Amino acid sequence: MSSSLKKYLLYLAISLLIVITVFMLNRTNTVPLNPIASTKLSGIHMDSLLLQGSKNAEVTLNKFKNTNFDDLTKEERTTFSTYKIIIFLEKNELDSIPYYTNEALNNAAEIKNDRIQSRLYYTLGSYYRLIGDYSKSLEYSLKGLSFTPENSKEKIDLYNNLGGIYFELDDYDLALDYLQKSYQGATSLKDIKRTAIGYANIGNVYLITENYIPAKNNLRHSCLYFEKVNDTVNMIKSLTSISKIELMQHNFAAALSYLDQAKDLSLNTEVNAQLALVFQHYGNAYGGKKEYQTAIDYYNKAYKLSDENQIARDKMNALDGLARNYNKLQKYKEANESLNQYHHIKDSIYGVKVRQKIEELKWSTVIHDQKLKNELLYKEVETEKLNKSNLTKTYIIIIVIILLIVVFLWMLYKNNKKSLQIANLSNDLLSDKIEAETNLKLIQEVQFQQELEIRNKELISLNILILAKNKIFNDIESIIENGGRNFEETLFELKNIIKSNRNQENDWEKFKNVFESVHPDFFKTIKDKFPQLSKTEIRVCTYIKMNMPSTEICEMLNINQNSLNKGRYRIRKKLDLLGTEDLDEFVKSW
């Protein structure tokens, strides 16, 4: 090899080394992960102890408190208080929980451990749901989601708790949505206990909506899984639910047989709260058999245990059973007393203020989620710009490399025309590739803008609904504040406002005009593809398109939940939807 050729090769090697170094320096920097803070009191360790039983966990907590409690950090104090609440919940000792709740919340805001905060807010959500304070339960459960990573056990538990809240508030569509998310997460993690809980809760939703076959199948699956993990408490709940299905189908002997199994299991547990549930279902069964006095005896037992355990919903159900059976025996005084107590508890759980607070939380959550989605889209745009900038640098580096190679080949083979033609051809092919990739990026940017426009339309639809509700409230509030006139005039004006807002045809036309500005092709799609839909069914589809919950749709159409469910069923029939197809997702795709 000649010295001239060696020199050229040396120049080329140095040039390539410089280019590769610059290329590596310009690659996206990786941010090192922050080390996980270690604590003396580990939540993971406490979870493993709880799997072995609450006694072991309680002994560990007590030892820890007696040794170095004064030296605890705020994170450790929050961890300690959280697991004390968990243990009290398992033992059904609810009177001690408020103290540890205050302790935990006083320290939680200043700690940085997302796992402990997620566990704390889930635990508080479970506690307030148990005692019937659904607004607080919903508030803490939603707050817990903000600290919880995807595909985690904490996320599964929070979804399950949210499903239970909406189930007890009779919003079964939303309940089923959260419960299915919880079940899917549990199966993906192969968590047997959480899978069993998913089966049980979904079965209860099917039960309350009178889908008895899938309800019974899910509940039986849950019993098998609970037996595998030796979870007696949840097995008792599933058995009582199966007994309710048998009772609804007038299979009294089968219902009592399941209740006998549940009672035997309850008597072998330390917590008597489940025994109250069993007694309540015994009352239902004997009431169905028209043995009213026996039913009353069981309802009294259920009420006494529920009162001792401070479980408001179970007390309310026991009082409802007492009122019905006293009425059957024509003991109207006792029936009236039970009914008064029932309504007093019901108002404390489902009163107007509670419902209003829950609605505010639901809407604030929807708006917050939309805001997060918009922020995510913005970050994706910025990331795309950064990637484009890095891609431009990469192209420049590639071009420099190509030019160096071309110059080297030209200097080495300047008299060889054939080699020069080959080099030019390679350069043209690479330029075509760069142009094709650039065009692809432009197409992706157009798609992103379209997706952003869709998100903005969803947000406008949500604002339309909120503004309509606020106008009604503002009109009523104005009349009340300026009500210097007598009561009859004020009442007359309030009735007029209500009547004017019930003028559905006029309101519908106004609403339709605004809605078409946001979704211009929606009604055209219905007219062209689904002319068989009635006027009311079109309205239901419109409200589904706006992500409006079932309770709001009922209010807008002045119908009850049962009528809405039947209407949804008729719509599915007219649209020829399969059982596996979701009506809401189908409508939103128009």
Coordinates of C-alpha atoms in Angstrom, one line a residue:
M1 CA 0.0 0.0 0.0
S2 CA 1.4 3.4 -1.0
S3 CA 2.2 6.1 1.6
S4 CA -0.4 8.4 -0.2
L5 CA -3.2 5.8 0.2
K6 CA -2.2 5.3 3.9
K7 CA -2.4 9.0 4.5
Y8 CA -5.9 9.2 3.0
L9 CA -7.1 6.3 5.0
L10 CA -5.8 7.9 8.2
Y11 CA -7.6 11.1 7.4
L12 CA -10.8 9.2 6.8
A13 CA -10.6 7.3 10.1
I14 CA -10.0 10.5 12.1
S15 CA -12.9 12.2 10.4
L16 CA -15.2 9.3 11.0
L17 CA -14.1 9.2 14.7
I18 CA -14.9 12.9 15.1
V19 CA -18.3 12.6 13.4
I20 CA -19.3 9.5 15.5
T21 CA -18.3 11.3 18.7
V22 CA -20.4 14.4 17.9
F23 CA -23.3 12.1 17.0
M24 CA -23.2 10.3 20.3
L25 CA -23.0 13.6 22.2
N26 CA -26.1 14.9 20.5
R27 CA -28.2 11.9 21.4
T28 CA -31.1 12.4 23.8
N29 CA -29.7 12.7 27.4
T30 CA -31.0 10.2 29.9
V31 CA -32.0 11.5 33.3
P32 CA -30.8 9.3 36.2
L33 CA -33.5 7.9 38.4
N34 CA -33.7 9.3 41.9
P35 CA -32.8 6.7 44.5
I36 CA -35.7 5.3 46.5
A37 CA -35.8 6.7 50.0
S38 CA -35.3 4.0 52.6
T39 CA -37.4 4.0 55.7
K40 CA -37.1 2.1 58.9
L41 CA -40.8 1.2 58.8
S42 CA -41.4 -0.3 55.3
G43 CA -44.8 -0.4 53.8
I44 CA -43.8 -3.3 51.7
H45 CA -42.8 -5.3 54.8
M46 CA -46.1 -4.4 56.5
D47 CA -48.1 -5.6 53.4
S48 CA -46.3 -9.0 53.6
L49 CA -47.2 -9.2 57.3
L50 CA -50.8 -8.4 56.6
L51 CA -51.0 -11.3 54.2
Q52 CA -50.1 -13.6 57.2
G53 CA -52.8 -12.0 59.4
S54 CA -53.4 -8.7 61.1
K55 CA -52.0 -10.0 64.5
N56 CA -48.4 -10.2 63.2
A57 CA -48.7 -6.7 61.7
E58 CA -50.1 -5.3 64.9
V59 CA -47.4 -6.8 67.0
T60 CA -44.7 -5.3 64.7
L61 CA -46.4 -1.8 64.9
N62 CA -46.6 -1.9 68.7
K63 CA -43.0 -3.0 69.1
F64 CA -41.9 -0.2 66.8
K65 CA -43.9 2.4 68.7
N66 CA -42.5 1.3 72.1
T67 CA -38.9 1.5 70.9
N68 CA -38.2 4.6 68.9
F69 CA -41.5 6.3 68.1
D70 CA -40.2 9.8 69.1
D71 CA -37.5 9.7 66.5
L72 CA -39.8 8.9 63.6
T73 CA -39.7 11.0 60.4
K74 CA -43.0 12.4 59.0
E75 CA -42.9 9.7 56.4
E76 CA -42.6 7.0 59.0
R77 CA -45.3 8.5 61.1
T78 CA -47.6 8.5 58.1
T79 CA -46.8 4.9 57.4
F80 CA -47.4 3.9 61.0
S81 CA -50.8 5.7 61.1
T82 CA -51.9 4.2 57.8
Y83 CA -51.3 0.6 58.8
K84 CA -52.9 1.2 62.2
I85 CA -56.1 2.3 60.2
I86 CA -55.8 -0.8 58.0
I87 CA -55.6 -3.1 61.0
F88 CA -58.6 -1.3 62.8
L89 CA -60.6 -1.7 59.6
E90 CA -59.9 -5.5 59.4
K91 CA -60.8 -5.8 63.1
N92 CA -63.9 -3.5 62.6
E93 CA -62.8 -1.3 65.5
L94 CA -63.9 2.0 63.9
D95 CA -63.9 4.2 66.9
S96 CA -60.1 4.5 67.0
I97 CA -59.7 5.4 63.3
P98 CA -60.4 9.2 63.4
Y99 CA -57.4 9.8 65.7
Y100 CA -55.0 8.0 63.3
T101 CA -56.7 9.6 60.3
N102 CA -55.8 13.1 61.7
E103 CA -52.2 11.9 62.5
A104 CA -51.7 10.6 59.0
L105 CA -53.2 13.6 57.1
N106 CA -51.1 16.1 59.2
N107 CA -47.9 14.5 57.9
A108 CA -49.0 13.2 54.5
A109 CA -48.7 16.5 52.6
E110 CA -45.0 16.9 53.3
I111 CA -43.8 13.4 52.4
K112 CA -42.5 12.4 48.9
N113 CA -43.3 8.7 49.0
D114 CA -46.1 8.2 46.5
R115 CA -46.7 4.6 47.5
I116 CA -47.4 5.5 51.1
Q117 CA -49.7 8.4 50.1
S118 CA -51.6 6.1 47.6
R119 CA -52.0 3.5 50.4
L120 CA -53.2 6.1 52.9
Y121 CA -55.8 7.7 50.6
Y122 CA -57.1 4.3 49.5
T123 CA -57.5 3.3 53.2
L124 CA -59.3 6.5 54.1
G125 CA -61.6 6.0 51.1
S126 CA -62.4 2.5 52.3
Y127 CA -63.1 3.7 55.8
Y128 CA -65.4 6.5 54.8
R129 CA -67.2 4.3 52.4
L130 CA -67.8 1.7 55.2
I131 CA -69.4 4.3 57.5
G132 CA -71.5 5.8 54.6
D133 CA -69.7 9.1 54.1
Y134 CA -69.5 8.7 50.3
S135 CA -68.4 12.3 49.4
K136 CA -65.2 11.9 51.6
S137 CA -64.7 8.4 50.3
L138 CA -64.8 9.6 46.7
E139 CA -62.6 12.6 47.5
Y140 CA -59.8 10.5 49.0
S141 CA -60.1 7.6 46.5
L142 CA -59.7 10.1 43.6
K143 CA -56.8 11.8 45.3
G144 CA -55.1 8.4 45.7
L145 CA -55.2 7.8 42.0
S146 CA -52.9 10.9 41.4
F147 CA -50.2 9.2 43.4
T148 CA -50.6 5.7 42.0
P149 CA -48.6 4.3 39.0
E150 CA -50.3 2.2 36.4
N151 CA -50.3 -1.6 36.6
S152 CA -50.0 -1.6 40.4
K153 CA -51.9 -3.2 43.2
E154 CA -52.7 0.1 44.7
K155 CA -54.4 1.3 41.4
I156 CA -56.4 -1.9 41.4
D157 CA -57.6 -1.3 44.9
L158 CA -58.5 2.3 44.2
Y159 CA -60.5 1.3 41.1
N160 CA -62.3 -1.3 43.2
N161 CA -63.2 1.2 45.9
L162 CA -64.5 3.8 43.3
G163 CA -66.6 1.1 41.8
G164 CA -68.0 0.2 45.2
I165 CA -68.9 3.9 45.9
Y166 CA -70.8 4.3 42.6
F167 CA -72.5 1.0 43.1
E168 CA -73.8 2.1 46.5
L169 CA -74.9 5.4 44.9
D170 CA -76.9 3.4 42.3
D171 CA -74.7 4.6 39.3
Y172 CA -74.2 1.1 38.0
D173 CA -72.7 2.0 34.6
L174 CA -69.9 4.0 36.2
A175 CA -69.5 1.3 38.9
L176 CA -69.1 -1.4 36.3
D177 CA -66.6 0.6 34.4
Y178 CA -64.3 1.0 37.5
L179 CA -64.8 -2.6 38.6
Q180 CA -63.9 -4.0 35.2
K181 CA -60.7 -1.9 35.3
S182 CA -59.9 -3.3 38.7
Y183 CA -60.6 -6.9 37.5
Q184 CA -58.4 -6.5 34.4
G185 CA -55.6 -5.1 36.4
A186 CA -55.8 -8.0 38.9
T187 CA -55.8 -10.6 36.2
S188 CA -52.8 -9.0 34.4
L189 CA -50.9 -9.2 37.7
K190 CA -52.2 -12.7 38.4
D191 CA -53.3 -11.5 41.8
I192 CA -55.8 -14.3 43.0
K193 CA -57.4 -12.3 45.9
R194 CA -58.0 -9.2 43.9
T195 CA -59.3 -11.2 41.0
A196 CA -61.7 -12.9 43.3
I197 CA -62.9 -9.4 44.6
G198 CA -63.3 -8.3 41.0
Y199 CA -65.5 -11.4 40.3
A200 CA -67.6 -10.7 43.4
N201 CA -68.2 -7.0 42.8
I202 CA -69.0 -7.4 39.1
G203 CA -71.4 -10.2 40.1
N204 CA -73.1 -7.8 42.5
V205 CA -73.6 -5.2 39.8
Y206 CA -75.2 -7.9 37.6
L207 CA -77.4 -9.0 40.5
I208 CA -78.7 -5.5 41.2
T209 CA -79.5 -5.0 37.5
E210 CA -81.3 -8.4 37.5
N211 CA -78.8 -10.3 35.2
Y212 CA -79.0 -13.3 37.3
I213 CA -77.1 -15.9 35.2
P214 CA -73.8 -13.8 34.8
A215 CA -74.3 -12.6 38.4
K216 CA -74.3 -16.2 39.8
N217 CA -71.4 -17.3 37.6
N218 CA -69.2 -14.4 38.8
L219 CA -70.1 -14.9 42.4
R220 CA -69.4 -18.7 42.3
H221 CA -66.0 -18.0 40.7
S222 CA -65.3 -15.5 43.5
C223 CA -66.1 -18.2 46.1
L224 CA -63.6 -20.6 44.5
Y225 CA -60.8 -18.0 44.5
F226 CA -61.6 -16.8 48.0
E227 CA -61.3 -20.4 49.2
K228 CA -57.9 -20.7 47.6
V229 CA -56.5 -17.7 49.5
N230 CA -58.5 -18.6 52.7
D231 CA -60.4 -15.2 52.7
T232 CA -63.4 -16.1 54.9
V233 CA -64.8 -12.6 55.2
N234 CA -65.2 -12.0 51.4
M235 CA -66.5 -15.6 50.9
I236 CA -69.3 -14.8 53.4
K237 CA -70.3 -11.7 51.3
S238 CA -70.3 -13.8 48.1
L239 CA -72.5 -16.5 49.7
T240 CA -75.0 -13.9 50.9
S241 CA -75.2 -12.4 47.4
I242 CA -75.8 -15.8 45.9
S243 CA -78.6 -16.4 48.5
K244 CA -80.1 -13.1 47.3
I245 CA -80.2 -14.4 43.7
E246 CA -81.9 -17.6 44.8
L247 CA -84.4 -15.5 46.9
M248 CA -85.2 -13.2 43.9
Q249 CA -86.0 -16.4 41.9
H250 CA -88.2 -17.7 44.8
N251 CA -85.8 -20.6 45.6
F252 CA -86.2 -20.2 49.4
A253 CA -84.6 -23.5 50.3
A254 CA -81.5 -22.8 48.3
A255 CA -81.3 -19.3 49.6
L256 CA -81.4 -20.5 53.3
S257 CA -78.9 -23.2 52.5
Y258 CA -76.3 -20.6 51.3
L259 CA -77.1 -18.4 54.3
D260 CA -76.5 -21.4 56.7
Q261 CA -73.0 -21.8 55.1
A262 CA -72.4 -18.1 55.5
K263 CA -73.5 -18.1 59.1
D264 CA -71.2 -21.0 60.0
L265 CA -68.3 -19.2 58.5
S266 CA -69.2 -16.0 60.3
L267 CA -69.3 -17.7 63.7
N268 CA -65.7 -18.8 63.1
T269 CA -64.4 -15.3 62.5
E270 CA -63.4 -12.7 65.0
V271 CA -65.3 -9.9 63.2
N272 CA -69.1 -9.9 63.8
A273 CA -69.9 -7.3 61.1
Q274 CA -70.4 -10.1 58.5
L275 CA -72.8 -11.8 60.8
A276 CA -75.0 -8.7 60.7
L277 CA -75.0 -9.1 56.9
V278 CA -76.1 -12.7 57.2
F279 CA -78.9 -11.9 59.6
Q280 CA -80.1 -9.2 57.2
H281 CA -80.4 -11.7 54.4
Y282 CA -82.1 -14.2 56.7
G283 CA -84.7 -11.5 57.3
N284 CA -85.1 -11.1 53.5
A285 CA -85.5 -14.8 53.0
Y286 CA -88.1 -15.3 55.8
G287 CA -89.9 -12.1 54.7
G288 CA -90.2 -13.6 51.2
K289 CA -91.6 -16.8 52.8
K290 CA -94.2 -14.6 54.6
E291 CA -92.9 -15.6 58.0
Y292 CA -92.9 -12.0 59.1
Q293 CA -92.2 -12.3 62.8
T294 CA -89.1 -14.5 62.2
A295 CA -87.9 -12.0 59.6
I296 CA -88.4 -9.2 62.2
D297 CA -86.3 -11.1 64.7
Y298 CA -83.4 -11.4 62.3
Y299 CA -83.6 -7.8 61.2
N300 CA -83.4 -6.7 64.9
K301 CA -80.3 -8.8 65.3
A302 CA -78.8 -7.3 62.1
Y303 CA -79.6 -3.8 63.3
K304 CA -78.0 -4.3 66.7
L305 CA -74.8 -5.6 65.2
S306 CA -74.7 -2.9 62.5
D307 CA -75.2 -0.3 65.2
E308 CA -72.4 -1.7 67.3
N309 CA -70.1 -1.6 64.3
Q310 CA -71.2 1.8 63.1
I311 CA -72.0 0.6 59.6
A312 CA -74.7 3.1 58.4
R313 CA -75.8 1.3 55.2
D314 CA -76.4 -2.0 57.0
K315 CA -78.4 -0.2 59.7
M316 CA -80.5 1.5 57.0
N317 CA -81.2 -1.9 55.2
A318 CA -82.2 -3.5 58.5
L319 CA -84.6 -0.7 59.3
D320 CA -86.1 -0.9 55.8
G321 CA -86.7 -4.6 56.4
L322 CA -88.3 -4.0 59.8
A323 CA -90.6 -1.4 58.4
R324 CA -91.8 -3.7 55.6
N325 CA -92.4 -6.6 57.9
Y326 CA -94.1 -4.6 60.7
N327 CA -96.4 -3.3 58.1
K328 CA -97.3 -6.8 57.0
L329 CA -98.2 -7.6 60.6
Q330 CA -100.2 -4.4 60.7
K331 CA -98.0 -3.0 63.5
Y332 CA -98.1 0.4 62.0
K333 CA -96.6 2.2 65.0
E334 CA -93.4 0.1 64.9
A335 CA -93.3 0.3 61.1
N336 CA -93.5 4.1 61.3
E337 CA -90.7 4.3 63.9
S338 CA -88.5 2.1 61.8
L339 CA -89.3 4.1 58.6
N340 CA -88.5 7.4 60.3
Q341 CA -85.1 6.1 61.5
Y342 CA -84.5 4.7 58.0
H343 CA -85.1 8.0 56.3
H344 CA -82.9 9.8 58.9
I345 CA -80.0 7.6 58.1
K346 CA -80.7 7.7 54.3
D347 CA -80.7 11.6 54.3
S348 CA -77.3 11.6 56.1
I349 CA -75.9 9.3 53.4
Y350 CA -77.7 10.3 50.3
G351 CA -78.9 13.8 51.2
V352 CA -78.9 16.8 48.7
K353 CA -75.6 18.2 50.1
V354 CA -73.9 14.9 49.8
R355 CA -75.1 14.4 46.2
Q356 CA -74.1 17.9 45.3
K357 CA -70.6 17.4 46.7
I358 CA -70.2 14.1 44.8
E359 CA -71.3 15.7 41.6
E360 CA -68.8 18.5 42.1
L361 CA -66.1 15.9 42.7
K362 CA -67.1 14.0 39.5
W363 CA -67.0 17.1 37.3
S364 CA -63.8 18.5 38.8
T365 CA -62.2 15.1 38.1
V366 CA -63.4 15.1 34.5
I367 CA -62.1 18.6 34.0
H368 CA -58.8 17.8 35.7
D369 CA -58.4 14.7 33.5
Q370 CA -59.0 16.7 30.4
K371 CA -56.4 19.3 31.6
L372 CA -53.9 16.5 32.1
K373 CA -54.6 15.1 28.7
N374 CA -54.1 18.6 27.1
E375 CA -50.8 19.0 29.1
L376 CA -49.8 15.5 27.8
L377 CA -50.5 16.5 24.3
Y378 CA -48.5 19.7 24.7
K379 CA -45.5 17.7 26.1
E380 CA -45.8 15.3 23.1
V381 CA -45.6 18.3 20.8
E382 CA -42.5 19.6 22.6
T383 CA -41.0 16.1 22.5
E384 CA -41.8 15.9 18.8
K385 CA -40.1 19.2 18.2
L386 CA -37.0 18.1 20.1
N387 CA -37.0 14.8 18.2
K388 CA -37.2 16.7 15.0
S389 CA -34.3 18.9 16.0
N390 CA -32.2 15.8 16.9
L391 CA -33.3 14.3 13.6
T392 CA -32.1 17.4 11.8
K393 CA -28.7 17.1 13.5
T394 CA -28.6 13.5 12.6
Y395 CA -29.3 14.3 8.9
I396 CA -26.5 16.9 9.0
I397 CA -24.1 14.4 10.5
I398 CA -25.1 11.8 7.9
I399 CA -24.6 14.3 5.1
V400 CA -21.2 15.3 6.5
I401 CA -20.2 11.6 6.6
I402 CA -21.4 11.2 3.0
L403 CA -19.5 14.2 1.8
L404 CA -16.4 13.0 3.5
I405 CA -16.7 9.6 1.9
V406 CA -17.4 11.3 -1.5
V407 CA -14.4 13.6 -1.2
F408 CA -12.2 10.7 -0.2
L409 CA -13.4 8.6 -3.1
W410 CA -13.0 11.5 -5.4
M411 CA -9.4 12.1 -4.3
L412 CA -8.7 8.4 -4.4
Y413 CA -10.4 7.6 -7.7
K414 CA -10.7 11.0 -9.4
N415 CA -9.8 9.3 -12.7
N416 CA -12.3 6.5 -12.4
K417 CA -15.7 7.7 -13.8
K418 CA -17.4 4.5 -13.0
S419 CA -16.7 4.7 -9.3
L420 CA -17.8 8.3 -9.2
Q421 CA -21.2 7.4 -10.8
I422 CA -21.8 4.8 -8.2
A423 CA -21.1 7.3 -5.4
N424 CA -23.5 9.8 -7.0
L425 CA -26.2 7.2 -7.3
S426 CA -25.9 6.2 -3.6
N427 CA -26.2 9.9 -2.7
D428 CA -29.4 10.3 -4.7
L429 CA -31.0 7.3 -3.1
L430 CA -30.2 8.6 0.4
S431 CA -31.7 12.0 -0.5
D432 CA -34.9 10.3 -1.6
K433 CA -35.0 8.5 1.8
I434 CA -34.6 11.7 3.7
E435 CA -37.3 13.4 1.7
A436 CA -39.7 10.4 2.3
E437 CA -39.0 10.5 6.1
T438 CA -39.7 14.3 6.1
N439 CA -43.0 13.8 4.4
L440 CA -44.0 11.1 6.9
K441 CA -43.3 13.5 9.8
L442 CA -45.5 16.2 8.1
I443 CA -48.4 13.6 7.9
Q444 CA -47.9 12.7 11.6
E445 CA -48.1 16.4 12.5
V446 CA -51.4 16.8 10.7
Q447 CA -52.8 13.7 12.5
F448 CA -51.7 15.2 15.8
Q449 CA -53.5 18.5 15.1
Q450 CA -56.7 16.6 14.3
E451 CA -56.5 14.7 17.5
L452 CA -55.9 17.9 19.4
E453 CA -59.0 19.4 17.7
I454 CA -61.1 16.4 18.9
R455 CA -59.9 16.9 22.5
N456 CA -60.9 20.6 22.4
K457 CA -64.3 19.7 21.1
E458 CA -64.8 17.3 24.0
L459 CA -63.9 20.1 26.4
I460 CA -66.3 22.5 24.7
S461 CA -69.1 19.9 25.1
L462 CA -68.3 19.6 28.8
N463 CA -68.4 23.4 29.2
I464 CA -71.8 23.6 27.5
L465 CA -73.2 21.2 30.0
I466 CA -71.7 23.0 33.0
L467 CA -72.9 26.4 31.8
A468 CA -76.5 25.2 31.3
K469 CA -76.6 23.9 34.9
N470 CA -75.0 27.0 36.3
K471 CA -77.6 29.2 34.6
I472 CA -80.5 27.4 36.3
F473 CA -78.8 27.7 39.7
N474 CA -78.0 31.4 39.2
D475 CA -81.6 32.2 38.3
I476 CA -82.9 30.4 41.4
E477 CA -80.3 32.0 43.6
S478 CA -81.1 35.5 42.2
I479 CA -84.8 35.1 43.0
I480 CA -84.0 33.9 46.6
E481 CA -81.5 36.7 47.2
N482 CA -83.9 39.4 45.9
G483 CA -87.0 37.8 47.4
G484 CA -88.2 40.9 49.3
R485 CA -91.7 39.9 48.2
N486 CA -94.0 37.5 50.0
F487 CA -93.5 33.7 49.9
E488 CA -96.2 33.0 47.3
E489 CA -94.6 35.4 44.7
T490 CA -91.2 33.9 45.3
L491 CA -92.6 30.4 45.0
F492 CA -94.5 31.4 41.8
E493 CA -91.2 32.7 40.2
L494 CA -89.3 29.6 41.1
K495 CA -92.0 27.4 39.5
N496 CA -91.8 29.5 36.4
I497 CA -88.1 29.0 36.2
I498 CA -88.5 25.3 36.6
K499 CA -91.2 25.1 34.0
S500 CA -89.2 27.2 31.6
N501 CA -86.2 24.9 32.0
R502 CA -88.5 21.9 31.5
N503 CA -89.5 23.2 28.1
Q504 CA -87.5 20.4 26.5
E505 CA -88.4 21.0 22.9
N506 CA -87.3 24.7 22.9
D507 CA -84.2 23.8 25.0
W508 CA -83.4 20.9 22.8
E509 CA -83.4 23.1 19.6
K510 CA -81.1 25.6 21.3
F511 CA -78.9 22.8 22.6
K512 CA -78.9 21.1 19.2
N513 CA -77.7 24.3 17.5
V514 CA -74.7 24.6 19.9
F515 CA -74.0 20.9 19.8
E516 CA -73.9 20.9 15.9
S517 CA -71.2 23.6 16.0
V518 CA -69.0 21.2 18.0
H519 CA -70.0 17.9 16.3
P520 CA -71.3 19.0 12.8
D521 CA -71.6 15.5 11.4
F522 CA -73.3 13.8 14.3
F523 CA -77.0 14.3 13.4
K524 CA -76.3 13.7 9.7
T525 CA -74.7 10.3 10.6
I526 CA -77.8 9.4 12.5
K527 CA -80.2 10.5 9.8
D528 CA -78.3 8.6 7.0
K529 CA -77.3 5.4 8.8
F530 CA -79.9 5.0 11.6
P531 CA -83.2 6.5 10.5
Q532 CA -85.0 4.0 12.7
L533 CA -84.1 5.8 15.9
S534 CA -86.8 7.8 17.6
K535 CA -86.5 11.4 18.7
T536 CA -86.0 10.5 22.3
E537 CA -83.4 7.8 21.4
I538 CA -81.5 10.4 19.3
R539 CA -81.4 12.6 22.5
V540 CA -80.1 9.7 24.5
C541 CA -77.3 9.1 21.9
T542 CA -76.5 12.9 22.0
Y543 CA -76.0 12.9 25.7
I544 CA -73.9 9.7 25.5
K545 CA -71.7 11.5 22.9
M546 CA -71.1 14.2 25.6
N547 CA -70.0 11.6 28.2
M548 CA -73.0 12.5 30.3
P549 CA -73.6 10.0 33.2
S550 CA -76.8 8.1 33.5
T551 CA -78.1 10.2 36.4
E552 CA -77.8 13.4 34.3
I553 CA -79.5 11.9 31.3
C554 CA -82.4 10.9 33.5
E555 CA -82.7 14.4 34.7
M556 CA -82.5 15.9 31.2
L557 CA -85.2 13.6 29.9
N558 CA -87.4 13.6 33.1
I559 CA -87.3 9.8 33.3
N560 CA -86.1 7.3 35.9
Q561 CA -83.1 5.0 35.7
N562 CA -85.2 2.0 34.8
S563 CA -86.7 3.8 31.8
L564 CA -83.3 4.9 30.7
N565 CA -82.0 1.3 30.9
K566 CA -84.9 0.1 28.7
G567 CA -84.3 2.9 26.3
R568 CA -80.6 1.9 26.0
Y569 CA -81.7 -1.7 25.3
R570 CA -84.0 -0.6 22.5
I571 CA -81.3 1.5 21.0
R572 CA -78.9 -1.5 21.0
K573 CA -81.6 -3.6 19.3
K574 CA -82.1 -0.9 16.6
L575 CA -78.4 -0.6 16.0
D576 CA -77.9 -4.4 15.8
L577 CA -75.1 -4.3 18.4
L578 CA -73.7 -7.6 19.7
G579 CA -73.6 -8.3 23.4
T580 CA -69.9 -7.8 23.4
E581 CA -70.1 -4.3 21.8
D582 CA -70.3 -1.2 24.1
L583 CA -73.1 1.2 23.2
D584 CA -71.3 4.2 24.6
E585 CA -68.1 3.6 22.5
F586 CA -70.2 2.9 19.4
V587 CA -72.0 6.2 19.7
K588 CA -68.9 8.2 20.5
S589 CA -67.3 7.0 17.2
W590 CA -69.9 8.8 15.1

